[in-house]
mmCIF file of C-alpha atoms in Angstrom:
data_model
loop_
_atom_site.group_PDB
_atom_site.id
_atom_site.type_symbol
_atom_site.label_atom_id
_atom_site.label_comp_id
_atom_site.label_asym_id
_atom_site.label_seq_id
_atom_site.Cartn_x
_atom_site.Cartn_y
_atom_site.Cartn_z
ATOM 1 C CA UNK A 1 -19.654 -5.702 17.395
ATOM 2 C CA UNK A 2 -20.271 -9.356 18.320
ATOM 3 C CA UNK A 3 -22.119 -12.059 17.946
ATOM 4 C CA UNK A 4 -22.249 -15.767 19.197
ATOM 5 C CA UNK A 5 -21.198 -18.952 16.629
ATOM 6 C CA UNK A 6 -23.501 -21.077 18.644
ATOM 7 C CA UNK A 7 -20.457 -22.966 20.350
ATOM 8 C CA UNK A 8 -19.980 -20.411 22.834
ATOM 9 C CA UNK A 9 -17.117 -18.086 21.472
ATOM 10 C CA UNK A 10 -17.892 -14.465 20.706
ATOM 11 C CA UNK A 11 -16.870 -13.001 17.069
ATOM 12 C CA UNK A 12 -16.174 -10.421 15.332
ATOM 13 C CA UNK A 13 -18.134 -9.198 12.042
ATOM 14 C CA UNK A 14 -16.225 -7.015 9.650
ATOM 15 C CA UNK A 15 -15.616 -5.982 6.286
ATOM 16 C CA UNK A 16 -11.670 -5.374 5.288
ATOM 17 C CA UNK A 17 -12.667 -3.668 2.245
ATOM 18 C CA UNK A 18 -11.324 -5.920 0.109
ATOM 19 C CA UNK A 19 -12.359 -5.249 -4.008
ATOM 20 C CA UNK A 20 -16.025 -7.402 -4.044
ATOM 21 C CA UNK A 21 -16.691 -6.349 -0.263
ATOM 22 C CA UNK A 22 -16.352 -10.129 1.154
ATOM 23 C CA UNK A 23 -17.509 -10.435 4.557
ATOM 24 C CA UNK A 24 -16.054 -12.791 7.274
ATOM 25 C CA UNK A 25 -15.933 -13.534 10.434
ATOM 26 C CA UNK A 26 -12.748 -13.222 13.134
ATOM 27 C CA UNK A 27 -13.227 -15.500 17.108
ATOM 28 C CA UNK A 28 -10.529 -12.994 18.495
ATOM 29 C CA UNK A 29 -9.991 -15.818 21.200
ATOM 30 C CA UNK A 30 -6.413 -16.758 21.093
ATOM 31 C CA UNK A 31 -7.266 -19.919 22.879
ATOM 32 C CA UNK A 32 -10.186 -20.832 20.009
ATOM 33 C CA UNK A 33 -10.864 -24.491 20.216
ATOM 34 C CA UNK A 34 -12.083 -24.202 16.336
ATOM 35 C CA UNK A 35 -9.015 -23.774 14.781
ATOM 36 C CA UNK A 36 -7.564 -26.193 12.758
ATOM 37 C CA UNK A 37 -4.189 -27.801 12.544
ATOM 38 C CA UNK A 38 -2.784 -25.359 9.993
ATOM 39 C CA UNK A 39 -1.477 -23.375 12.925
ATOM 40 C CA UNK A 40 -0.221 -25.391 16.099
ATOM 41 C CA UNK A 41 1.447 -22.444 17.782
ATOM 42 C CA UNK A 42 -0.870 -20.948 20.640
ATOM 43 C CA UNK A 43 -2.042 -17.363 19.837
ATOM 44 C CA UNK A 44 -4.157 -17.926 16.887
ATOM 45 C CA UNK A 45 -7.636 -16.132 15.636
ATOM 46 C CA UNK A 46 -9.727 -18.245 13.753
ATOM 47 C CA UNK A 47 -11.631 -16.985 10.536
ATOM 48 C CA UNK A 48 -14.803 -18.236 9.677
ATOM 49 C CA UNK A 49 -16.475 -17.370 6.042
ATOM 50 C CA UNK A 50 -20.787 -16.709 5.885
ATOM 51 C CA UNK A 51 -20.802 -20.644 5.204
ATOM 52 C CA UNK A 52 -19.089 -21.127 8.439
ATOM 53 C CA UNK A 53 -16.173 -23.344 7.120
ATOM 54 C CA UNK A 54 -12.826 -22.451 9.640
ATOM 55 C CA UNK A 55 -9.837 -20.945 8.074
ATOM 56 C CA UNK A 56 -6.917 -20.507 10.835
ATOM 57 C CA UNK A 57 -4.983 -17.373 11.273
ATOM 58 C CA UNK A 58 -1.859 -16.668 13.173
ATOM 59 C CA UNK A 59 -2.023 -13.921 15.987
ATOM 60 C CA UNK A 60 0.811 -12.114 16.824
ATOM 61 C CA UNK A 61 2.312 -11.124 19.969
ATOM 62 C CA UNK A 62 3.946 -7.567 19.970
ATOM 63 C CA UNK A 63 7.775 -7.923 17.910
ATOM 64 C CA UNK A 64 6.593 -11.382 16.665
ATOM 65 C CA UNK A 65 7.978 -12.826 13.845
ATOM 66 C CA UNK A 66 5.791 -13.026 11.127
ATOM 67 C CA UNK A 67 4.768 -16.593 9.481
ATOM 68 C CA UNK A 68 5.957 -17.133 6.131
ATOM 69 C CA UNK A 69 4.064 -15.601 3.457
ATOM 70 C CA UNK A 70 3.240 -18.743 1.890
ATOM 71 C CA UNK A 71 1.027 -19.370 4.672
ATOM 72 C CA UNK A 72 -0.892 -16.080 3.527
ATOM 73 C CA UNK A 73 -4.650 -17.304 2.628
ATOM 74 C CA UNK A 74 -5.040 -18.268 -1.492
ATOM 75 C CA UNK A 75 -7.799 -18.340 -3.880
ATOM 76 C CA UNK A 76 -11.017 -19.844 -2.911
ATOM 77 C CA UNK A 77 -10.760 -18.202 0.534
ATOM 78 C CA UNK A 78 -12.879 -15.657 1.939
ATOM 79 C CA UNK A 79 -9.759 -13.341 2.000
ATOM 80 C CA UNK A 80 -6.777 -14.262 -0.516
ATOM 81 C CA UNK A 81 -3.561 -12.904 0.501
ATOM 82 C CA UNK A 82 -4.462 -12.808 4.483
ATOM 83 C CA UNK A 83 -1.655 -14.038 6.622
ATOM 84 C CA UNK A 84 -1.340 -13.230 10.399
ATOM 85 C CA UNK A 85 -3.591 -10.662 12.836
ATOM 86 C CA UNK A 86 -2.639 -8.940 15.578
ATOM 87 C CA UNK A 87 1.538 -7.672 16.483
ATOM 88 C CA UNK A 88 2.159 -3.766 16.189
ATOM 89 C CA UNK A 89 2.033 -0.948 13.826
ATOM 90 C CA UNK A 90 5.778 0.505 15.324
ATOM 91 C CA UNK A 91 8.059 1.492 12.812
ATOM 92 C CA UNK A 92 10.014 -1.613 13.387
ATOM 93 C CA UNK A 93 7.415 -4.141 12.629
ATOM 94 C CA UNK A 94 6.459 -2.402 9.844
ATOM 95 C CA UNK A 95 9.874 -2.136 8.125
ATOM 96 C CA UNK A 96 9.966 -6.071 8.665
ATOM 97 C CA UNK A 97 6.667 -6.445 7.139
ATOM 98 C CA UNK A 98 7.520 -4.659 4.182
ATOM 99 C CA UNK A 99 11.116 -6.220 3.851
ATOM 100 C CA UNK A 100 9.245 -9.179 3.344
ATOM 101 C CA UNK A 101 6.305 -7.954 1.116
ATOM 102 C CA UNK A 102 3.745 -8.069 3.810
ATOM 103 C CA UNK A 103 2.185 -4.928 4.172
ATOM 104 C CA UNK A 104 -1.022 -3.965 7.184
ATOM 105 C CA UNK A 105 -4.788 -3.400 5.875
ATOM 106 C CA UNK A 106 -7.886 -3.365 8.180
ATOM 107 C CA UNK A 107 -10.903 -0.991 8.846
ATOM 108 C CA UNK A 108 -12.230 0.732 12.394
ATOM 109 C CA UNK A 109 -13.214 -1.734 14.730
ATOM 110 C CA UNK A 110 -10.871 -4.692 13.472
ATOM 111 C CA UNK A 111 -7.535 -5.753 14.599
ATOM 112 C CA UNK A 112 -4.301 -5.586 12.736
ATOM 113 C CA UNK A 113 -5.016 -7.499 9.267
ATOM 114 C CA UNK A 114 -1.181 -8.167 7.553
ATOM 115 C CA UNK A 115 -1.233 -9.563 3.998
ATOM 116 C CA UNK A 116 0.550 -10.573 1.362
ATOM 117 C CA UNK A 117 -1.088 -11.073 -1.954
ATOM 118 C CA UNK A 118 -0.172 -13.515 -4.923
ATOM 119 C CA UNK A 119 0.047 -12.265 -7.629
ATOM 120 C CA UNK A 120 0.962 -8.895 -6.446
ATOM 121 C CA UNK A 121 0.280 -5.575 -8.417
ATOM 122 C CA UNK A 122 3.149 -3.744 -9.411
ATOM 123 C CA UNK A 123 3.254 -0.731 -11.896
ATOM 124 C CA UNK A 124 7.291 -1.173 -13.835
ATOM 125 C CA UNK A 125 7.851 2.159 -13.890
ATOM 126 C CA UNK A 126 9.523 1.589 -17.690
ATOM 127 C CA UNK A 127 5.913 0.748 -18.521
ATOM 128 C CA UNK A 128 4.327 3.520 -17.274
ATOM 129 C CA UNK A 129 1.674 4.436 -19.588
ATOM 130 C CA UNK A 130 1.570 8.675 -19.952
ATOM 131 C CA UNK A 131 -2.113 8.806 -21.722
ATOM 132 C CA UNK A 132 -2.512 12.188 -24.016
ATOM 133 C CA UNK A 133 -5.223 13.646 -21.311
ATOM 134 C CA UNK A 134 -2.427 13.082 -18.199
ATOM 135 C CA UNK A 135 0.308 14.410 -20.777
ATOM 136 C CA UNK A 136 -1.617 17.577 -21.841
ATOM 137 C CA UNK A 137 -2.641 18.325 -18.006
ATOM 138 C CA UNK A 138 1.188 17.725 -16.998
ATOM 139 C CA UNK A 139 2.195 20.230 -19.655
ATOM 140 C CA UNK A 140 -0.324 22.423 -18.621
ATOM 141 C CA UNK A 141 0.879 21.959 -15.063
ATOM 142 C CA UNK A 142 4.691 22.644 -16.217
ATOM 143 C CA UNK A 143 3.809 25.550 -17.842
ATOM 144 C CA UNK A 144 2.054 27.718 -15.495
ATOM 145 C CA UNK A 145 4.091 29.342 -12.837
ATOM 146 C CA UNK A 146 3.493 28.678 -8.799
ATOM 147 C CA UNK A 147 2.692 24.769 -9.548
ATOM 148 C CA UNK A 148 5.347 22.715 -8.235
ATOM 149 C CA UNK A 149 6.355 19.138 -7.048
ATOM 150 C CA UNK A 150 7.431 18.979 -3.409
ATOM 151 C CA UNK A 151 8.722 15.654 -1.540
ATOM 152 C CA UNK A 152 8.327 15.339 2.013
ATOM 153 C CA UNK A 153 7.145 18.757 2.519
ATOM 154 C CA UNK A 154 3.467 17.909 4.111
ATOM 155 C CA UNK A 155 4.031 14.429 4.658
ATOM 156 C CA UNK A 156 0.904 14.492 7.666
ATOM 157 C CA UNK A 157 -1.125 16.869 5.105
ATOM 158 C CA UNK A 158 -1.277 14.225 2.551
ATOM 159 C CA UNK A 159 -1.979 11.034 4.931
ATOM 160 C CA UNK A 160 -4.851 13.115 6.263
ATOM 161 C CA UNK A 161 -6.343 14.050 3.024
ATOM 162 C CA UNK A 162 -5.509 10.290 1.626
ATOM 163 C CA UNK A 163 -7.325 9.357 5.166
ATOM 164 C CA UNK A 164 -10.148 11.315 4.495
ATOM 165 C CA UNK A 165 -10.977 11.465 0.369
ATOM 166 C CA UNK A 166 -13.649 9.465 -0.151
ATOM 167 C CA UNK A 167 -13.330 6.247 -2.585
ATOM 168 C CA UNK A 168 -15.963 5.265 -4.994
ATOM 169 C CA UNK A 169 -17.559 1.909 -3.495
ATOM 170 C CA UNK A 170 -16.524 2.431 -0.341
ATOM 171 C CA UNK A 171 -18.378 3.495 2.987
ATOM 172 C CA UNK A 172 -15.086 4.284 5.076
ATOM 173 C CA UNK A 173 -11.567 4.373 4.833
ATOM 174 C CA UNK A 174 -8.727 1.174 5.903
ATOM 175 C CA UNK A 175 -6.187 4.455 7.001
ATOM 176 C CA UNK A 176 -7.501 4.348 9.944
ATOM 177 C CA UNK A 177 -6.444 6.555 13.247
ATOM 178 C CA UNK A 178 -3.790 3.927 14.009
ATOM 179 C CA UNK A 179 -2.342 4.102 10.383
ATOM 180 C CA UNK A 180 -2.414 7.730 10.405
ATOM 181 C CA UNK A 181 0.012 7.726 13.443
ATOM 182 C CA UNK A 182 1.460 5.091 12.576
ATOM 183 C CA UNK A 183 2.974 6.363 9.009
ATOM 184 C CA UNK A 184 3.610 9.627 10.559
ATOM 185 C CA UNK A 185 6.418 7.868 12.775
ATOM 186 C CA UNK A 186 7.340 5.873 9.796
ATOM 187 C CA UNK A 187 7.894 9.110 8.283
ATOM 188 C CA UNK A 188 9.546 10.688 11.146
ATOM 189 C CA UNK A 189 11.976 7.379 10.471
ATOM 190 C CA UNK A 190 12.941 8.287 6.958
ATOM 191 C CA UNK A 191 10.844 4.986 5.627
ATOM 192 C CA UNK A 192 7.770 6.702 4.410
ATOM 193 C CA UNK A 193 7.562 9.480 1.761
ATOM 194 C CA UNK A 194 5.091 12.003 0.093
ATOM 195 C CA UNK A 195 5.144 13.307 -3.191
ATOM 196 C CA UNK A 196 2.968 16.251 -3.447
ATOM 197 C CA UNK A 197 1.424 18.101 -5.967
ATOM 198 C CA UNK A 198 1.339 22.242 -5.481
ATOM 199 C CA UNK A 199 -0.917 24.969 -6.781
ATOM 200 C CA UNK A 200 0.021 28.650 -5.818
ATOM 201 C CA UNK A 201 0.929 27.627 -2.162
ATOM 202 C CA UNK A 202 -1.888 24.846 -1.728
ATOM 203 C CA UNK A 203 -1.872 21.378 -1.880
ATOM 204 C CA UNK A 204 -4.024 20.002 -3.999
ATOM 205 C CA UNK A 205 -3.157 16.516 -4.418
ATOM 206 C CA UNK A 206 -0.634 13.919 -3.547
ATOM 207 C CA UNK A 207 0.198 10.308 -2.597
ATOM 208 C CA UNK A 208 2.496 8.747 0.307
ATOM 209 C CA UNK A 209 4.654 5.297 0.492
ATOM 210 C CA UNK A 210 7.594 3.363 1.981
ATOM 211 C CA UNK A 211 10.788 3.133 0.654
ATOM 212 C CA UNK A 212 13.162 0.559 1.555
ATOM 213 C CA UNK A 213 16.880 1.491 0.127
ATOM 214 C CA UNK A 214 15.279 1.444 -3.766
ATOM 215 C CA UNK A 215 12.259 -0.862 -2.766
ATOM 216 C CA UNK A 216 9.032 0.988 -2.762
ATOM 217 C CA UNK A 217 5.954 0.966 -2.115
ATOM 218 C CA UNK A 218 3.120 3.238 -3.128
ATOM 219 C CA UNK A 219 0.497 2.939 -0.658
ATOM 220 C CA UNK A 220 -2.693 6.200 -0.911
ATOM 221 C CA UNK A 221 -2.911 9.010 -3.462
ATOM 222 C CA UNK A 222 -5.856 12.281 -3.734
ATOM 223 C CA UNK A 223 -6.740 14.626 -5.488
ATOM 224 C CA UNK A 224 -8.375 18.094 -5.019
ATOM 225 C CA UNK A 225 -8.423 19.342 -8.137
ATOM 226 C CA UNK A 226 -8.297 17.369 -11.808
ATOM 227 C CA UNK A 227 -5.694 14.981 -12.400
ATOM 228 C CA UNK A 228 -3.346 16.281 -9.198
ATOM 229 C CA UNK A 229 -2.917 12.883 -7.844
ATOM 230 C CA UNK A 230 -1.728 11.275 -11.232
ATOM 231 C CA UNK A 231 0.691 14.665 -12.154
ATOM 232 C CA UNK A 232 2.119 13.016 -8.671
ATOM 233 C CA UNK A 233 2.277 9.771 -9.540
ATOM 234 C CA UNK A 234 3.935 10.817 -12.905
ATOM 235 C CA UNK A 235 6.759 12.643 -10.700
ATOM 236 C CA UNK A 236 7.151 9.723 -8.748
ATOM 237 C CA UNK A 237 7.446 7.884 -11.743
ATOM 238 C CA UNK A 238 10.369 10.528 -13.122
ATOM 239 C CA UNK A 239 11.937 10.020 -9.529
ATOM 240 C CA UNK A 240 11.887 6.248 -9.997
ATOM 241 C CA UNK A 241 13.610 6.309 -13.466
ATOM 242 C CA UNK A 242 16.123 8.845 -12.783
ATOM 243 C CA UNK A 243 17.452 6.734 -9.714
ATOM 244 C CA UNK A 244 16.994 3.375 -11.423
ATOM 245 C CA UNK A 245 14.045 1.954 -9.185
ATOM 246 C CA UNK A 246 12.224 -0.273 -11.157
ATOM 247 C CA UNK A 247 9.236 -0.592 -10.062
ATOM 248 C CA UNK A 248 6.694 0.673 -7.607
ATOM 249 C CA UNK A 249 4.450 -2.170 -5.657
ATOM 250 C CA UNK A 250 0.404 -0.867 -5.940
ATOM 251 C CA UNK A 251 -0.493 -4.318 -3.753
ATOM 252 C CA UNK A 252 -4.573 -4.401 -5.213
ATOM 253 C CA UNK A 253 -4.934 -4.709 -9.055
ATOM 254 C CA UNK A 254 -7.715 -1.945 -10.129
ATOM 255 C CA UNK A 255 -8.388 -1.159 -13.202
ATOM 256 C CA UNK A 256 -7.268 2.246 -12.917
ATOM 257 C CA UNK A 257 -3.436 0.969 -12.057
ATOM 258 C CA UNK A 258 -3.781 -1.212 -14.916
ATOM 259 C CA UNK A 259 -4.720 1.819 -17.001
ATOM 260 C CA UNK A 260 -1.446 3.108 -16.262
ATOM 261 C CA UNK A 261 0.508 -0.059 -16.996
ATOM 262 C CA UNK A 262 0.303 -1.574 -13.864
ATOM 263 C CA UNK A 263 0.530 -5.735 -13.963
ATOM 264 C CA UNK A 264 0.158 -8.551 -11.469
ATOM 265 C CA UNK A 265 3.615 -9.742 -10.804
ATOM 266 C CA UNK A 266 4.031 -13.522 -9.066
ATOM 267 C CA UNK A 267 4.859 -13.048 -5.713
ATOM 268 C CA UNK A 268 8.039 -15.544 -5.434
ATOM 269 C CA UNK A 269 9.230 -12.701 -8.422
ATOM 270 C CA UNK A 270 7.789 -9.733 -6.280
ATOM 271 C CA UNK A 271 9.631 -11.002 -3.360
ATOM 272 C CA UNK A 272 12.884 -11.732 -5.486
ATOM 273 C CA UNK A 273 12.927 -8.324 -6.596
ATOM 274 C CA UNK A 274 12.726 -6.504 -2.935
ATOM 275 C CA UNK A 275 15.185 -8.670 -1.367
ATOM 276 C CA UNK A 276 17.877 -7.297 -4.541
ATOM 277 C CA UNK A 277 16.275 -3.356 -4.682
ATOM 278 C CA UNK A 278 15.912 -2.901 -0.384
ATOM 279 C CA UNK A 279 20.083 -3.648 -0.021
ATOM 280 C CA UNK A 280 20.922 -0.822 -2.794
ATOM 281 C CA UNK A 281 21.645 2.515 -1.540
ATOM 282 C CA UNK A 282 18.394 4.764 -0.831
ATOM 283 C CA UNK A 283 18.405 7.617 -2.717
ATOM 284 C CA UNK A 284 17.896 10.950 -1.944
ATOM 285 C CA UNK A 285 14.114 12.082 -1.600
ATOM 286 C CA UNK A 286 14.046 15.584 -3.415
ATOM 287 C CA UNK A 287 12.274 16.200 -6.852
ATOM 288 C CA UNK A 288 14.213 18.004 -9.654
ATOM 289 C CA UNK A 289 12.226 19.044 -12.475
ATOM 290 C CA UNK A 290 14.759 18.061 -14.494
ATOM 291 C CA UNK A 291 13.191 14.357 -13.899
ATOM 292 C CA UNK A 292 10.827 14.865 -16.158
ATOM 293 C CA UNK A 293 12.796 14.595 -18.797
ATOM 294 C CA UNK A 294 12.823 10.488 -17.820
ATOM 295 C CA UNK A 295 9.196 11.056 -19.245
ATOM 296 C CA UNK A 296 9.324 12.658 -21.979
ATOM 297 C CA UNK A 297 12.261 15.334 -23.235
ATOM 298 C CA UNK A 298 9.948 17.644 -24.160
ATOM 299 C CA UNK A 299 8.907 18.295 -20.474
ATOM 300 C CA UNK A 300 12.514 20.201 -19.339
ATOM 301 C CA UNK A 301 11.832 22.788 -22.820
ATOM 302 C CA UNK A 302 8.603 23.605 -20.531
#
């Protein structure tokens, strides 16, 4: 969709989703004569917010290096944490993106979107928060036979069902075609996992994310039936503890990840941490009921 800015470039009006739905505007011209000097390289899209003030943002050229996060929009912006547009969504790019805590987010119709946020929401998997309703469905889920905890098993399954659940507040989804196929190669890599919970054959609920030697990051979950997407995110907790991850990176604070003990986390620490955790040896991505026990003891007498 465009319109005209009245100076004679064409934009772009979209909505990134973002948590209050802000709206702004993208000239997709690399040669935009609006910019301002924040970015001097040629290549650049410039953003423009409903009041029309300019906010510069890099565009990147297929295997680009990314700017430094710093650079990444900050409060007061129309979009905090935005830092580049454009480049690829090839397994490559993306395992530099995450190396450096950048990860991609935009809807149908947009370009690539890459961001890094500050602070950054990160759930310490030592402060994982097992409420009595989760525990008492988890025990109930432990108990009865056929239900099970698979990794990797249905990897495209669950992007597709993450793809198409729909989300309380929101009209359409950010996993887009693109990220579908995208993730699916990442996966095909051995960078992107799913943890999936099972029901007598069927999947009813599950969650996908990167992992970067014992960096990761948990990206979409869903659920089909009640409380299947947090029994998953439990076992991915019980995977994290039993091979000494330490934390999982959730990106957007919500108030259901804080809930669960999520926190923000200052990026220059968020950072700090994934430079340390992606250099340690990856482990291997199988689940063991005997994880659970990380969780509670009383979960391997099940």
């Amino acid at each position: 969709m465009g319109e005209d800015n009245g100076r004679g470039d064409t934009i772009r009006t979209y909505d990134p989703l973002l948590p209050k739905q802000m709206r702004y505007q993208t000239a997709l011209r690399p040669d935009s004569r609006y910019s301002t000097g924040w970015n001097k390289r040629p290549g650049s899209a410039t953003v423009l917010s409903m009041s029309a003030k300019a906010y510069p943002v890099p565009w990147l050229e297929p295997q680009q290096a990314f700017p430094d996060v710093r650079q990444a929009w900050g409060p007061g912006t129309p979009a905090p944490g935005l830092l580049a547009a454009g480049g690829t969504l090839d397994p490559g790019t993306l395992r530099q993106a995450y190396a450096q805590g950048i990860f991609p987010w935009f809807g149908l119709g947009e370009p690539i979107l890459w961001w890094s946020t500050d602070p950054r929401m990160v759930l310490e998997v030592d402060r994982f928060i097992l409420h009595r309703s989760l525990r008492k469905s988890l025990e109930k889920f432990l108990r009865t036979p056929g239900c099970t905890i698979r990794i990797d098993s249905a990897f495209e399954s669950v992007i597709a069902a993450c793809a198409s659940s729909p989300r309380a507040g929101q009209s359409s989804t950010w996993i887009v075609p693109d990220m579908v196929r995208a993730y699916n190669q990442l996966h095909l890599s051995g960078l992107a996992h799913s943890v999936e919970t099972w029901i007598d054959g069927s999947l009813v609920g599950g969650l996908y994310c990167v992992a970067l030697g014992r960096a990761v990051f948990g990206e979409s979950m869903f659920a089909r039936v009640s409380d299947a997407s947090k029994i998953a995110l439990a076992a991915l907790v019980a995977f994290c503890r039993h091979h000494q991850i330490a934390m999982i990176d959730c990106q957007q604070n919500t108030r259901h990840l804080a809930s669960l003990g999520a926190r923000e986390l200052r990026r220059e620490e968020f950072l700090a941490h994934i430079a340390k955790a992606r250099e340690l040896p990856e482990p291997q991505w199988r689940f063991d009921p005997l994880y659970w026990r990380t969780l509670s003891n009383r979960f391997v007498k099940l």
